[in-house]
Every structure is written in C-alpha cells, then in structure tokens.
Short mmCIF file of C-alpha atoms in Angstrom, two decimals:
data_model
loop_
_atom_site.label_atom_id
_atom_site.label_comp_id
_atom_site.label_asym_id
_atom_site.label_seq_id
_atom_site.Cartn_x
_atom_site.Cartn_y
_atom_site.Cartn_z
CA MET A 1 48.43 -184.68 75.94
CA THR A 2 45.65 -182.19 75.49
CA THR A 3 46.16 -178.72 74.13
CA THR A 4 44.20 -175.71 75.17
CA GLN A 5 43.22 -173.52 72.27
CA VAL A 6 42.67 -169.96 73.38
CA ARG A 7 39.29 -168.21 72.91
CA ASN A 8 38.65 -164.43 72.75
CA ASP A 9 42.16 -164.18 71.44
CA GLY A 10 42.18 -161.31 68.94
CA PHE A 11 44.68 -159.24 70.92
CA LEU A 12 46.87 -162.28 71.58
CA ARG A 13 46.82 -163.19 67.89
CA PHE A 14 47.91 -159.63 67.05
CA ALA A 15 50.74 -159.73 69.62
CA LEU A 16 52.05 -163.07 68.36
CA LYS A 17 51.84 -162.10 64.70
CA LEU A 18 53.60 -158.80 65.40
CA ASP A 19 56.35 -160.67 67.26
CA GLY A 20 56.64 -163.12 64.37
CA VAL A 21 56.93 -160.42 61.72
CA ALA A 22 59.43 -158.39 63.75
CA SER A 23 61.54 -161.43 64.63
CA GLY A 24 61.59 -162.68 61.05
CA GLY A 25 62.40 -159.20 59.76
CA LEU A 26 65.27 -158.80 62.21
CA GLY A 27 66.53 -162.22 61.16
CA VAL A 28 66.52 -161.25 57.49
CA LEU A 29 68.36 -158.02 58.31
CA ALA A 30 70.95 -159.94 60.32
CA LEU A 31 71.51 -162.26 57.36
CA LEU A 32 71.78 -159.49 54.78
CA ILE A 33 73.48 -156.58 56.53
CA ASN A 34 77.03 -156.77 57.81
CA ALA A 35 77.00 -153.89 60.30
CA PRO A 36 79.99 -153.29 62.61
CA LEU A 37 78.42 -154.58 65.84
CA GLY A 38 81.47 -156.17 67.44
CA LEU A 39 79.86 -159.61 67.38
CA PRO A 40 81.31 -162.58 65.50
CA ARG A 41 79.74 -162.75 62.02
CA GLY A 42 78.99 -166.45 62.48
CA LEU A 43 77.00 -165.68 65.62
CA VAL A 44 75.02 -162.95 63.85
CA LEU A 45 74.29 -165.26 60.90
CA GLY A 46 73.23 -168.10 63.21
CA LEU A 47 70.95 -165.79 65.17
CA GLY A 48 69.57 -164.39 61.92
CA ALA A 49 68.69 -167.87 60.64
CA PHE A 50 67.16 -168.76 64.00
CA LEU A 51 65.07 -165.58 64.03
CA VAL A 52 63.67 -166.25 60.56
CA VAL A 53 62.53 -169.74 61.60
CA TYR A 54 61.33 -168.49 65.00
CA GLY A 55 59.41 -165.64 63.38
CA VAL A 56 57.58 -168.04 61.07
CA GLY A 57 56.73 -170.28 64.02
CA VAL A 58 55.47 -167.46 66.23
CA PHE A 59 53.43 -166.01 63.38
CA ALA A 60 51.89 -169.45 62.79
CA LEU A 61 51.09 -169.68 66.50
CA GLY A 62 49.37 -166.31 66.14
CA VAL A 63 47.01 -167.84 63.59
CA LYS A 64 45.83 -170.45 66.11
CA PRO A 65 47.17 -169.72 69.62
CA ILE A 66 47.67 -172.64 71.98
CA ARG A 67 48.10 -171.48 75.58
CA PRO A 68 51.04 -173.74 76.61
CA LEU A 69 52.97 -172.81 73.46
CA VAL A 70 52.31 -169.11 74.02
CA GLY A 71 53.76 -169.56 77.52
CA VAL A 72 56.90 -171.06 75.97
CA VAL A 73 57.17 -168.03 73.64
CA VAL A 74 56.82 -165.62 76.57
CA ILE A 75 59.50 -167.45 78.58
CA GLY A 76 61.77 -167.64 75.53
CA ASN A 77 61.32 -163.92 74.91
CA PHE A 78 62.20 -163.19 78.54
CA VAL A 79 65.39 -165.28 78.26
CA TRP A 80 66.19 -163.44 75.01
CA VAL A 81 65.88 -160.05 76.75
CA LEU A 82 68.14 -161.11 79.63
CA ASP A 83 70.71 -162.59 77.27
CA SER A 84 70.62 -159.47 75.12
CA PHE A 85 71.51 -157.24 78.05
CA LEU A 86 74.27 -159.63 79.08
CA THR A 87 75.63 -159.64 75.54
CA ALA A 88 75.58 -155.85 75.41
CA PHE A 89 77.14 -155.21 78.83
CA ALA A 90 78.90 -158.29 80.25
CA GLY A 91 82.00 -157.92 78.11
CA TRP A 92 81.61 -161.26 76.34
CA PHE A 93 82.32 -159.58 73.00
CA PRO A 94 83.91 -156.26 71.99
CA VAL A 95 80.49 -154.79 71.16
CA THR A 96 80.62 -151.41 69.42
CA GLY A 97 78.47 -148.45 70.38
CA LEU A 98 76.19 -149.22 67.44
CA GLY A 99 76.06 -152.84 68.57
CA VAL A 100 75.07 -151.90 72.12
CA PHE A 101 72.38 -149.56 70.80
CA LEU A 102 70.89 -152.17 68.45
CA ILE A 103 71.07 -154.99 71.01
CA VAL A 104 69.35 -152.87 73.67
CA ALA A 105 66.77 -151.51 71.20
CA GLN A 106 65.70 -154.96 70.06
CA ALA A 107 65.66 -156.20 73.69
CA VAL A 108 63.30 -153.36 74.62
CA ALA A 109 61.09 -154.27 71.65
CA VAL A 110 61.05 -157.93 72.71
CA PHE A 111 60.10 -156.88 76.23
CA GLY A 112 57.21 -155.00 74.65
CA PHE A 113 56.13 -158.24 72.94
CA ILE A 114 56.22 -159.97 76.31
CA VAL A 115 53.91 -157.34 77.77
CA LEU A 116 51.52 -157.58 74.82
CA GLN A 117 51.49 -161.39 74.94
CA VAL A 118 50.83 -161.51 78.67
CA ILE A 119 48.00 -158.99 78.28
CA GLY A 120 46.63 -161.09 75.42
CA LEU A 121 46.80 -164.26 77.52
CA ARG A 122 44.98 -162.57 80.40
CA ARG A 123 42.27 -161.17 78.15
CA SER A 124 41.70 -164.55 76.56
CA ALA A 125 41.48 -166.49 79.81
#
C-alpha cells in the first residue's frame, strides 16, 4: 500500500491541528465536568476518552498529512455531525436544553472543521 503525503499543505495542517486541539479539549472537558446534559454519564465519559485519543491522532496527522487518512477524518467528522443532530433531536435521550445547545454548538464547530479540511485538501492537490 502506498500513501500519498500531501504537498502545499499549510492550510490543511492548520485545519487538522485545530480540529485535534478542539477535539482533545472537548474530550478533557467531558471527562472533568459533570454538566446536566441529559445524557448517560458513562456515554459522556466514553466520548470524552475517545475525543482525547482522537484529538491526539488528528493533531499528529496535522503534522504530516496523508491524503487517505485526511479523507477518513473528514468522513468521520461528517458522521459525527449527523449523529450529534440525531442525539440532540431524535429523542434517544432526555437531553436538556443545555445539552441540546452544547451538542448543536459542537456539531456546528465540527462542520466548520470539515469545511476547512476540504478546502485544505483542495488547495494541496
């Protein structure tokens, strides 16, 4: 298997590193803060741990972007956005008003990362 390292990738590196820092930071907050979101605490802790690991991985990818892996991050972010809206509005959990606000806010931020990453991929092509 060959990997395609991206060239002219300054913007893409920035987008990935920003995503990594934000994801890791949100993960740490989820692990440390017990806000009344209406989600099971175990789910929030699991997502927090995942986000810390994910954030480190995405930040590392931002150091040396590899096109196929960046594509996986973009697709994963898109799935995260869709799942976030479903979690907020599908009635799976008794999400509080604060929970809906925070879920939607982070989903909008993740969508912003998608846009930045796609722009970065196009610029580096």
